[in-house]
Structures are given as C-alpha cells and as structure tokens.
mmCIF file with all atom_site columns, C-alpha atoms in Angstrom:
data_model
loop_
_atom_site.group_PDB
_atom_site.id
_atom_site.type_symbol
_atom_site.label_atom_id
_atom_site.label_alt_id
_atom_site.label_comp_id
_atom_site.label_asym_id
_atom_site.label_entity_id
_atom_site.label_seq_id
_atom_site.pdbx_PDB_ins_code
_atom_site.Cartn_x
_atom_site.Cartn_y
_atom_site.Cartn_z
_atom_site.occupancy
_atom_site.B_iso_or_equiv
_atom_site.pdbx_formal_charge
_atom_site.auth_seq_id
_atom_site.auth_comp_id
_atom_site.auth_asym_id
_atom_site.auth_atom_id
_atom_site.pdbx_PDB_model_num
ATOM 1   C CA . UNK T 1 1   ? -58.320 33.545 -91.516  1.00 42.00 ? 938  UNK T CA 1
ATOM 2   C CA . UNK T 1 2   ? -61.097 32.578 -93.864  1.00 46.00 ? 939  UNK T CA 1
ATOM 3   C CA . UNK T 1 3   ? -60.958 29.106 -95.378  1.00 53.00 ? 940  UNK T CA 1
ATOM 4   C CA . UNK T 1 4   ? -60.564 30.550 -98.870  1.00 61.00 ? 941  UNK T CA 1
ATOM 5   C CA . UNK T 1 5   ? -57.235 32.153 -97.916  1.00 81.00 ? 942  UNK T CA 1
ATOM 6   C CA . UNK T 1 6   ? -54.513 30.779 -100.130 1.00 92.00 ? 943  UNK T CA 1
ATOM 7   C CA . UNK T 1 7   ? -50.806 30.647 -100.697 1.00 96.00 ? 944  UNK T CA 1
ATOM 8   C CA . UNK T 1 8   ? -49.899 32.700 -103.741 1.00 97.00 ? 945  UNK T CA 1
ATOM 9   C CA . UNK T 1 9   ? -47.004 31.376 -105.833 1.00 97.00 ? 946  UNK T CA 1
ATOM 10  C CA . UNK T 1 10  ? -45.435 33.949 -108.151 1.00 97.00 ? 947  UNK T CA 1
ATOM 11  C CA . UNK T 1 11  ? -42.916 33.169 -110.887 1.00 96.00 ? 948  UNK T CA 1
ATOM 12  C CA . UNK T 1 12  ? -42.587 34.135 -114.537 1.00 94.00 ? 949  UNK T CA 1
ATOM 13  C CA . UNK T 1 13  ? -41.670 30.569 -115.553 1.00 94.00 ? 950  UNK T CA 1
ATOM 14  C CA . UNK T 1 14  ? -44.539 28.096 -115.937 1.00 95.00 ? 951  UNK T CA 1
ATOM 15  C CA . UNK T 1 15  ? -42.336 25.081 -115.137 1.00 95.00 ? 952  UNK T CA 1
ATOM 16  C CA . UNK T 1 16  ? -41.271 26.653 -111.813 1.00 94.00 ? 953  UNK T CA 1
ATOM 17  C CA . UNK T 1 17  ? -44.898 27.370 -110.921 1.00 96.00 ? 954  UNK T CA 1
ATOM 18  C CA . UNK T 1 18  ? -45.781 23.763 -111.609 1.00 96.00 ? 955  UNK T CA 1
ATOM 19  C CA . UNK T 1 19  ? -42.835 22.459 -109.546 1.00 95.00 ? 956  UNK T CA 1
ATOM 20  C CA . UNK T 1 20  ? -43.715 24.678 -106.583 1.00 96.00 ? 957  UNK T CA 1
ATOM 21  C CA . UNK T 1 21  ? -47.393 23.697 -106.746 1.00 96.00 ? 958  UNK T CA 1
ATOM 22  C CA . UNK T 1 22  ? -46.374 20.033 -106.815 1.00 96.00 ? 959  UNK T CA 1
ATOM 23  C CA . UNK T 1 23  ? -44.065 20.513 -103.831 1.00 96.00 ? 960  UNK T CA 1
ATOM 24  C CA . UNK T 1 24  ? -46.777 22.236 -101.767 1.00 97.00 ? 961  UNK T CA 1
ATOM 25  C CA . UNK T 1 25  ? -49.772 20.106 -102.796 1.00 96.00 ? 962  UNK T CA 1
ATOM 26  C CA . UNK T 1 26  ? -49.258 17.537 -99.969  1.00 96.00 ? 963  UNK T CA 1
ATOM 27  C CA . UNK T 1 27  ? -49.928 20.295 -97.408  1.00 95.00 ? 964  UNK T CA 1
ATOM 28  C CA . UNK T 1 28  ? -53.533 20.539 -98.566  1.00 94.00 ? 965  UNK T CA 1
ATOM 29  C CA . UNK T 1 29  ? -53.620 24.350 -98.598  1.00 94.00 ? 966  UNK T CA 1
ATOM 30  C CA . UNK T 1 30  ? -55.391 26.254 -101.333 1.00 96.00 ? 967  UNK T CA 1
ATOM 31  C CA . UNK T 1 31  ? -52.827 27.518 -103.853 1.00 96.00 ? 968  UNK T CA 1
ATOM 32  C CA . UNK T 1 32  ? -52.986 30.430 -106.254 1.00 96.00 ? 969  UNK T CA 1
ATOM 33  C CA . UNK T 1 33  ? -50.580 31.491 -108.964 1.00 96.00 ? 970  UNK T CA 1
ATOM 34  C CA . UNK T 1 34  ? -49.387 34.629 -110.691 1.00 96.00 ? 971  UNK T CA 1
ATOM 35  C CA . UNK T 1 35  ? -46.860 35.038 -113.488 1.00 96.00 ? 972  UNK T CA 1
ATOM 36  C CA . UNK T 1 36  ? -45.792 38.635 -112.797 1.00 96.00 ? 973  UNK T CA 1
ATOM 37  C CA . UNK T 1 37  ? -45.211 41.018 -109.937 1.00 95.00 ? 974  UNK T CA 1
ATOM 38  C CA . UNK T 1 38  ? -48.025 43.238 -111.167 1.00 95.00 ? 975  UNK T CA 1
ATOM 39  C CA . UNK T 1 39  ? -50.498 40.330 -111.201 1.00 96.00 ? 976  UNK T CA 1
ATOM 40  C CA . UNK T 1 40  ? -49.299 39.282 -107.724 1.00 96.00 ? 977  UNK T CA 1
ATOM 41  C CA . UNK T 1 41  ? -49.937 42.763 -106.326 1.00 95.00 ? 978  UNK T CA 1
ATOM 42  C CA . UNK T 1 42  ? -53.448 42.788 -107.748 1.00 95.00 ? 979  UNK T CA 1
ATOM 43  C CA . UNK T 1 43  ? -54.243 39.430 -106.150 1.00 95.00 ? 980  UNK T CA 1
ATOM 44  C CA . UNK T 1 44  ? -52.711 40.397 -102.807 1.00 95.00 ? 981  UNK T CA 1
ATOM 45  C CA . UNK T 1 45  ? -54.678 43.659 -102.719 1.00 94.00 ? 982  UNK T CA 1
ATOM 46  C CA . UNK T 1 46  ? -57.914 41.779 -103.439 1.00 93.00 ? 983  UNK T CA 1
ATOM 47  C CA . UNK T 1 47  ? -57.270 39.906 -100.192 1.00 89.00 ? 984  UNK T CA 1
ATOM 48  C CA . UNK T 1 48  ? -57.418 36.272 -99.182  1.00 89.00 ? 985  UNK T CA 1
ATOM 49  C CA . UNK T 1 49  ? -53.644 35.704 -99.491  1.00 94.00 ? 986  UNK T CA 1
ATOM 50  C CA . UNK T 1 50  ? -52.085 34.215 -96.363  1.00 93.00 ? 987  UNK T CA 1
ATOM 51  C CA . UNK T 1 51  ? -48.541 33.667 -97.659  1.00 96.00 ? 988  UNK T CA 1
ATOM 52  C CA . UNK T 1 52  ? -46.590 34.673 -100.733 1.00 97.00 ? 989  UNK T CA 1
ATOM 53  C CA . UNK T 1 53  ? -43.882 32.617 -102.477 1.00 97.00 ? 990  UNK T CA 1
ATOM 54  C CA . UNK T 1 54  ? -42.294 35.189 -104.726 1.00 96.00 ? 991  UNK T CA 1
ATOM 55  C CA . UNK T 1 55  ? -39.582 35.042 -107.366 1.00 96.00 ? 992  UNK T CA 1
ATOM 56  C CA . UNK T 1 56  ? -37.087 37.884 -106.981 1.00 94.00 ? 993  UNK T CA 1
ATOM 57  C CA . UNK T 1 57  ? -36.246 38.549 -110.631 1.00 92.00 ? 994  UNK T CA 1
ATOM 58  C CA . UNK T 1 58  ? -39.160 38.894 -113.009 1.00 92.00 ? 995  UNK T CA 1
ATOM 59  C CA . UNK T 1 59  ? -39.725 41.189 -115.961 1.00 90.00 ? 996  UNK T CA 1
ATOM 60  C CA . UNK T 1 60  ? -41.607 44.358 -115.073 1.00 91.00 ? 997  UNK T CA 1
ATOM 61  C CA . UNK T 1 61  ? -42.294 44.545 -111.335 1.00 93.00 ? 998  UNK T CA 1
ATOM 62  C CA . UNK T 1 62  ? -39.641 42.579 -109.427 1.00 93.00 ? 999  UNK T CA 1
ATOM 63  C CA . UNK T 1 63  ? -40.241 40.539 -106.305 1.00 95.00 ? 1000 UNK T CA 1
ATOM 64  C CA . UNK T 1 64  ? -38.510 43.147 -104.151 1.00 95.00 ? 1001 UNK T CA 1
ATOM 65  C CA . UNK T 1 65  ? -40.744 45.885 -105.567 1.00 95.00 ? 1002 UNK T CA 1
ATOM 66  C CA . UNK T 1 66  ? -43.808 43.789 -104.712 1.00 96.00 ? 1003 UNK T CA 1
ATOM 67  C CA . UNK T 1 67  ? -42.581 43.431 -101.116 1.00 96.00 ? 1004 UNK T CA 1
ATOM 68  C CA . UNK T 1 68  ? -41.780 47.163 -100.849 1.00 96.00 ? 1005 UNK T CA 1
ATOM 69  C CA . UNK T 1 69  ? -45.304 48.021 -101.926 1.00 95.00 ? 1006 UNK T CA 1
ATOM 70  C CA . UNK T 1 70  ? -46.910 45.417 -99.652  1.00 95.00 ? 1007 UNK T CA 1
ATOM 71  C CA . UNK T 1 71  ? -45.068 46.749 -96.596  1.00 94.00 ? 1008 UNK T CA 1
ATOM 72  C CA . UNK T 1 72  ? -46.485 50.252 -97.200  1.00 94.00 ? 1009 UNK T CA 1
ATOM 73  C CA . UNK T 1 73  ? -50.117 49.062 -97.290  1.00 93.00 ? 1010 UNK T CA 1
ATOM 74  C CA . UNK T 1 74  ? -51.719 48.265 -93.933  1.00 90.00 ? 1011 UNK T CA 1
ATOM 75  C CA . UNK T 1 75  ? -53.817 45.329 -95.171  1.00 89.00 ? 1012 UNK T CA 1
ATOM 76  C CA . UNK T 1 76  ? -50.785 43.564 -96.701  1.00 92.00 ? 1013 UNK T CA 1
ATOM 77  C CA . UNK T 1 77  ? -47.841 44.559 -94.526  1.00 90.00 ? 1014 UNK T CA 1
ATOM 78  C CA . UNK T 1 78  ? -47.990 41.486 -92.295  1.00 91.00 ? 1015 UNK T CA 1
ATOM 79  C CA . UNK T 1 79  ? -48.415 38.830 -94.982  1.00 95.00 ? 1016 UNK T CA 1
ATOM 80  C CA . UNK T 1 80  ? -45.377 36.519 -94.766  1.00 96.00 ? 1017 UNK T CA 1
ATOM 81  C CA . UNK T 1 81  ? -43.208 36.414 -97.885  1.00 97.00 ? 1018 UNK T CA 1
ATOM 82  C CA . UNK T 1 82  ? -40.697 33.786 -98.952  1.00 97.00 ? 1019 UNK T CA 1
ATOM 83  C CA . UNK T 1 83  ? -38.474 35.103 -101.738 1.00 96.00 ? 1020 UNK T CA 1
ATOM 84  C CA . UNK T 1 84  ? -37.138 32.643 -104.304 1.00 95.00 ? 1021 UNK T CA 1
ATOM 85  C CA . UNK T 1 85  ? -34.023 33.209 -106.359 1.00 93.00 ? 1022 UNK T CA 1
ATOM 86  C CA . UNK T 1 86  ? -32.147 31.114 -108.889 1.00 88.00 ? 1023 UNK T CA 1
ATOM 87  C CA . UNK T 1 87  ? -29.154 33.436 -109.032 1.00 81.00 ? 1024 UNK T CA 1
ATOM 88  C CA . UNK T 1 88  ? -27.295 32.191 -105.967 1.00 78.00 ? 1025 UNK T CA 1
ATOM 89  C CA . UNK T 1 89  ? -26.480 33.801 -102.659 1.00 76.00 ? 1026 UNK T CA 1
ATOM 90  C CA . UNK T 1 90  ? -26.089 37.567 -102.894 1.00 86.00 ? 1027 UNK T CA 1
ATOM 91  C CA . UNK T 1 91  ? -25.221 39.639 -99.808  1.00 91.00 ? 1028 UNK T CA 1
ATOM 92  C CA . UNK T 1 92  ? -26.930 42.781 -101.123 1.00 91.00 ? 1029 UNK T CA 1
ATOM 93  C CA . UNK T 1 93  ? -30.132 40.886 -102.002 1.00 91.00 ? 1030 UNK T CA 1
ATOM 94  C CA . UNK T 1 94  ? -30.152 39.145 -98.615  1.00 92.00 ? 1031 UNK T CA 1
ATOM 95  C CA . UNK T 1 95  ? -29.656 42.428 -96.743  1.00 93.00 ? 1032 UNK T CA 1
ATOM 96  C CA . UNK T 1 96  ? -32.375 44.182 -98.740  1.00 93.00 ? 1033 UNK T CA 1
ATOM 97  C CA . UNK T 1 97  ? -34.842 41.292 -98.467  1.00 93.00 ? 1034 UNK T CA 1
ATOM 98  C CA . UNK T 1 98  ? -34.534 40.862 -94.710  1.00 94.00 ? 1035 UNK T CA 1
ATOM 99  C CA . UNK T 1 99  ? -34.553 44.646 -94.288  1.00 94.00 ? 1036 UNK T CA 1
ATOM 100 C CA . UNK T 1 100 ? -37.985 44.638 -95.939  1.00 94.00 ? 1037 UNK T CA 1
ATOM 101 C CA . UNK T 1 101 ? -39.223 42.009 -93.499  1.00 94.00 ? 1038 UNK T CA 1
ATOM 102 C CA . UNK T 1 102 ? -39.118 38.979 -95.777  1.00 95.00 ? 1039 UNK T CA 1
ATOM 103 C CA . UNK T 1 103 ? -39.553 35.770 -93.763  1.00 95.00 ? 1040 UNK T CA 1
ATOM 104 C CA . UNK T 1 104 ? -37.018 33.761 -95.780  1.00 95.00 ? 1041 UNK T CA 1
ATOM 105 C CA . UNK T 1 105 ? -34.893 33.754 -98.917  1.00 94.00 ? 1042 UNK T CA 1
ATOM 106 C CA . UNK T 1 106 ? -34.775 30.353 -100.649 1.00 94.00 ? 1043 UNK T CA 1
ATOM 107 C CA . UNK T 1 107 ? -32.397 29.338 -103.428 1.00 92.00 ? 1044 UNK T CA 1
ATOM 108 C CA . UNK T 1 108 ? -33.627 27.437 -106.480 1.00 91.00 ? 1045 UNK T CA 1
ATOM 109 C CA . UNK T 1 109 ? -33.735 24.549 -107.079 1.00 91.00 ? 1046 UNK T CA 1
ATOM 110 C CA . UNK T 1 110 ? -35.912 24.235 -104.001 1.00 93.00 ? 1047 UNK T CA 1
ATOM 111 C CA . UNK T 1 111 ? -35.803 21.295 -101.606 1.00 95.00 ? 1048 UNK T CA 1
ATOM 112 C CA . UNK T 1 112 ? -39.528 20.326 -101.469 1.00 95.00 ? 1049 UNK T CA 1
ATOM 113 C CA . UNK T 1 113 ? -39.371 18.972 -97.902  1.00 96.00 ? 1050 UNK T CA 1
ATOM 114 C CA . UNK T 1 114 ? -37.656 22.112 -96.543  1.00 95.00 ? 1051 UNK T CA 1
ATOM 115 C CA . UNK T 1 115 ? -40.064 24.372 -98.457  1.00 96.00 ? 1052 UNK T CA 1
ATOM 116 C CA . UNK T 1 116 ? -43.122 22.521 -97.106  1.00 96.00 ? 1053 UNK T CA 1
ATOM 117 C CA . UNK T 1 117 ? -41.774 22.844 -93.558  1.00 96.00 ? 1054 UNK T CA 1
ATOM 118 C CA . UNK T 1 118 ? -41.187 26.594 -93.913  1.00 96.00 ? 1055 UNK T CA 1
ATOM 119 C CA . UNK T 1 119 ? -44.514 27.212 -95.624  1.00 96.00 ? 1056 UNK T CA 1
ATOM 120 C CA . UNK T 1 120 ? -46.494 25.211 -93.052  1.00 96.00 ? 1057 UNK T CA 1
ATOM 121 C CA . UNK T 1 121 ? -44.857 27.081 -90.173  1.00 95.00 ? 1058 UNK T CA 1
ATOM 122 C CA . UNK T 1 122 ? -45.248 30.586 -91.663  1.00 95.00 ? 1059 UNK T CA 1
ATOM 123 C CA . UNK T 1 123 ? -48.769 30.064 -92.976  1.00 94.00 ? 1060 UNK T CA 1
ATOM 124 C CA . UNK T 1 124 ? -50.045 28.577 -89.715  1.00 92.00 ? 1061 UNK T CA 1
ATOM 125 C CA . UNK T 1 125 ? -48.288 31.273 -87.638  1.00 91.00 ? 1062 UNK T CA 1
ATOM 126 C CA . UNK T 1 126 ? -49.905 33.974 -89.784  1.00 89.00 ? 1063 UNK T CA 1
ATOM 127 C CA . UNK T 1 127 ? -53.325 32.360 -89.333  1.00 88.00 ? 1064 UNK T CA 1
ATOM 128 C CA . UNK T 1 128 ? -52.828 32.272 -85.552  1.00 90.00 ? 1065 UNK T CA 1
ATOM 129 C CA . UNK T 1 129 ? -51.692 35.910 -85.576  1.00 87.00 ? 1066 UNK T CA 1
ATOM 130 C CA . UNK T 1 130 ? -54.842 36.978 -87.439  1.00 85.00 ? 1067 UNK T CA 1
ATOM 131 C CA . UNK T 1 131 ? -57.036 34.964 -85.071  1.00 89.00 ? 1068 UNK T CA 1
ATOM 132 C CA . UNK T 1 132 ? -55.404 36.720 -82.094  1.00 91.00 ? 1069 UNK T CA 1
ATOM 133 C CA . UNK T 1 133 ? -55.960 40.125 -83.721  1.00 87.00 ? 1070 UNK T CA 1
ATOM 134 C CA . UNK T 1 134 ? -59.656 39.298 -84.195  1.00 88.00 ? 1071 UNK T CA 1
ATOM 135 C CA . UNK T 1 135 ? -59.914 38.234 -80.555  1.00 92.00 ? 1072 UNK T CA 1
ATOM 136 C CA . UNK T 1 136 ? -58.223 41.445 -79.360  1.00 91.00 ? 1073 UNK T CA 1
ATOM 137 C CA . UNK T 1 137 ? -60.658 43.539 -81.444  1.00 90.00 ? 1074 UNK T CA 1
ATOM 138 C CA . UNK T 1 138 ? -63.569 41.567 -80.019  1.00 91.00 ? 1075 UNK T CA 1
ATOM 139 C CA . UNK T 1 139 ? -62.369 42.045 -76.443  1.00 91.00 ? 1076 UNK T CA 1
ATOM 140 C CA . UNK T 1 140 ? -61.734 45.749 -77.006  1.00 89.00 ? 1077 UNK T CA 1
ATOM 141 C CA . UNK T 1 141 ? -65.248 46.105 -78.352  1.00 90.00 ? 1078 UNK T CA 1
ATOM 142 C CA . UNK T 1 142 ? -66.604 44.396 -75.241  1.00 89.00 ? 1079 UNK T CA 1
ATOM 143 C CA . UNK T 1 143 ? -64.559 46.577 -72.897  1.00 87.00 ? 1080 UNK T CA 1
ATOM 144 C CA . UNK T 1 144 ? -65.489 49.635 -74.959  1.00 81.00 ? 1081 UNK T CA 1
ATOM 145 C CA . UNK T 1 145 ? -69.088 49.016 -73.965  1.00 62.00 ? 1082 UNK T CA 1
ATOM 146 C CA . UNK T 1 146 ? -68.039 49.370 -70.343  1.00 58.00 ? 1083 UNK T CA 1
ATOM 147 C CA . UNK T 1 147 ? -65.943 52.555 -70.687  1.00 55.00 ? 1084 UNK T CA 1
ATOM 148 C CA . UNK T 1 148 ? -68.929 54.645 -69.660  1.00 50.00 ? 1085 UNK T CA 1
ATOM 149 C CA . UNK T 1 149 ? -68.890 52.877 -66.301  1.00 52.00 ? 1086 UNK T CA 1
ATOM 150 C CA . UNK T 1 150 ? -65.110 53.298 -65.996  1.00 53.00 ? 1087 UNK T CA 1
ATOM 151 C CA . UNK T 1 151 ? -65.391 57.052 -66.686  1.00 56.00 ? 1088 UNK T CA 1
ATOM 152 C CA . UNK T 1 152 ? -67.640 57.412 -63.609  1.00 55.00 ? 1089 UNK T CA 1
ATOM 153 C CA . UNK T 1 153 ? -66.157 55.022 -61.082  1.00 54.00 ? 1090 UNK T CA 1
ATOM 154 C CA . UNK T 1 154 ? -68.099 54.116 -57.980  1.00 51.00 ? 1091 UNK T CA 1
ATOM 155 C CA . UNK T 1 155 ? -66.510 55.132 -54.720  1.00 54.00 ? 1092 UNK T CA 1
ATOM 156 C CA . UNK T 1 156 ? -64.189 52.407 -53.516  1.00 53.00 ? 1093 UNK T CA 1
ATOM 157 C CA . UNK T 1 157 ? -64.676 50.438 -50.368  1.00 52.00 ? 1094 UNK T CA 1
ATOM 158 C CA . UNK T 1 158 ? -62.622 51.631 -47.406  1.00 56.00 ? 1095 UNK T CA 1
ATOM 159 C CA . UNK T 1 159 ? -59.494 49.658 -46.680  1.00 52.00 ? 1096 UNK T CA 1
ATOM 160 C CA . UNK T 1 160 ? -60.024 47.170 -43.836  1.00 55.00 ? 1097 UNK T CA 1
ATOM 161 C CA . UNK T 1 161 ? -57.044 48.709 -42.010  1.00 55.00 ? 1098 UNK T CA 1
ATOM 162 C CA . UNK T 1 162 ? -58.237 52.105 -40.767  1.00 58.00 ? 1099 UNK T CA 1
ATOM 163 C CA . UNK T 1 163 ? -54.654 53.450 -40.822  1.00 57.00 ? 1100 UNK T CA 1
ATOM 164 C CA . UNK T 1 164 ? -54.532 53.214 -44.655  1.00 51.00 ? 1101 UNK T CA 1
ATOM 165 C CA . UNK T 1 165 ? -55.691 56.532 -46.143  1.00 58.00 ? 1102 UNK T CA 1
ATOM 166 C CA . UNK T 1 166 ? -58.610 56.585 -48.584  1.00 59.00 ? 1103 UNK T CA 1
ATOM 167 C CA . UNK T 1 167 ? -57.790 56.362 -52.293  1.00 55.00 ? 1104 UNK T CA 1
ATOM 168 C CA . UNK T 1 168 ? -57.447 59.666 -54.097  1.00 55.00 ? 1105 UNK T CA 1
ATOM 169 C CA . UNK T 1 169 ? -59.812 60.180 -57.007  1.00 52.00 ? 1106 UNK T CA 1
ATOM 170 C CA . UNK T 1 170 ? -58.386 59.309 -60.403  1.00 50.00 ? 1107 UNK T CA 1
ATOM 171 C CA . UNK T 1 171 ? -57.066 62.310 -62.275  1.00 50.00 ? 1108 UNK T CA 1
ATOM 172 C CA . UNK T 1 172 ? -56.229 64.330 -59.157  1.00 49.00 ? 1109 UNK T CA 1
ATOM 173 C CA . UNK T 1 173 ? -53.961 67.228 -60.043  1.00 50.00 ? 1110 UNK T CA 1
ATOM 174 C CA . UNK T 1 174 ? -50.533 67.683 -58.555  1.00 50.00 ? 1111 UNK T CA 1
ATOM 175 C CA . UNK T 1 175 ? -51.655 70.890 -56.841  1.00 53.00 ? 1112 UNK T CA 1
ATOM 176 C CA . UNK T 1 176 ? -54.450 69.052 -55.076  1.00 52.00 ? 1113 UNK T CA 1
ATOM 177 C CA . UNK T 1 177 ? -51.984 66.416 -53.957  1.00 50.00 ? 1114 UNK T CA 1
ATOM 178 C CA . UNK T 1 178 ? -49.639 69.070 -52.570  1.00 50.00 ? 1115 UNK T CA 1
ATOM 179 C CA . UNK T 1 179 ? -52.501 70.597 -50.522  1.00 53.00 ? 1116 UNK T CA 1
ATOM 180 C CA . UNK T 1 180 ? -53.092 67.186 -48.986  1.00 52.00 ? 1117 UNK T CA 1
ATOM 181 C CA . UNK T 1 181 ? -49.470 66.945 -47.870  1.00 52.00 ? 1118 UNK T CA 1
ATOM 182 C CA . UNK T 1 182 ? -49.474 70.278 -45.965  1.00 50.00 ? 1119 UNK T CA 1
#
C-alpha cells in the first residue's frame, strides 16, 4: 500500500471528527476526514484509503449506504470499515452491518485505546493483504512468461523402474486411454 494511504474518518459532527483524530493520532498513520457519506464515497473512489471509520447515521447518504456502494465496486470492496454509532446496540443494524462485511461496529463514546487497537490491526492486515495481492500478480506475470514452454512440454525422462509405464501425454482423450487398456 502506498505511503500516502490514509485512514478516512467520516462523521457529520466536527467535535466527533476531532475526538477520533485525537484518539488515532498516536498511531502515526495519515488521517483524512469527511463530513458526509457523499464526500466519503468521493474520497474512497479517488483511492488511497486503507481503512474507513464511518458514522452510521448522517444526513443524506448514510454510513450503511456508503458500505453498500463500496462492496459493489471492485476497487473498494475489500477496504475494511469500522461503523460508529451513538444510538446504542441495535440487532437489526448489527445484522445488516456484518452482513455487508463491516469489520466492526463500535458504540460512541469510543474507548480510544480499544479503537487504536482495532484500527492498527485492521489497517495493518489490509496493507499485508494488498502486498500479498501484488506479489501474486507479480508471480503470475513471471509464470505467464513461461506458459509457452508449458504448452509444449518436453518429453519426460523414463522412470528408473522399467516396469512403470511411460507417462501419457497431457490432454489424452478418454477414447485413447480406452484403446490403451485393450
């Protein structure tokens, strides 16, 4: 993940934004902010967001609507989201949130220590996941260069035990195999 990837904090209340920024500052990660769901979506779609702290209830586009949209877009569907709510535990909200793949649902007021622990874990895990994806793409590209050789395999060496039959060519049809059995 590029070094300019940030944690985006989204809430429609300025004092909450400030409190969350203060709680996360000791982690040393780059932080961004948005005051609406619409603004959050725009920032997420521009890229460089590695984790989203998102208020559930905001005027206009709600936090759940932001998550629904993110999960439909390939470039944003794996970004971890922590939903924040000040309206207490709600079974329907919890079911919906976790059904959408939200990493966690946190009640306000937020315990700064617990939030830092969750954020550090999710953000670092997401960075490792992206690094692994890049490595897989790199390795596939390297092996893709050798597919021409794999399409035309060299004849194999005979087995050292003469009683072991020679390998059949790859892609042999069932009919050809049946002829061999008769």
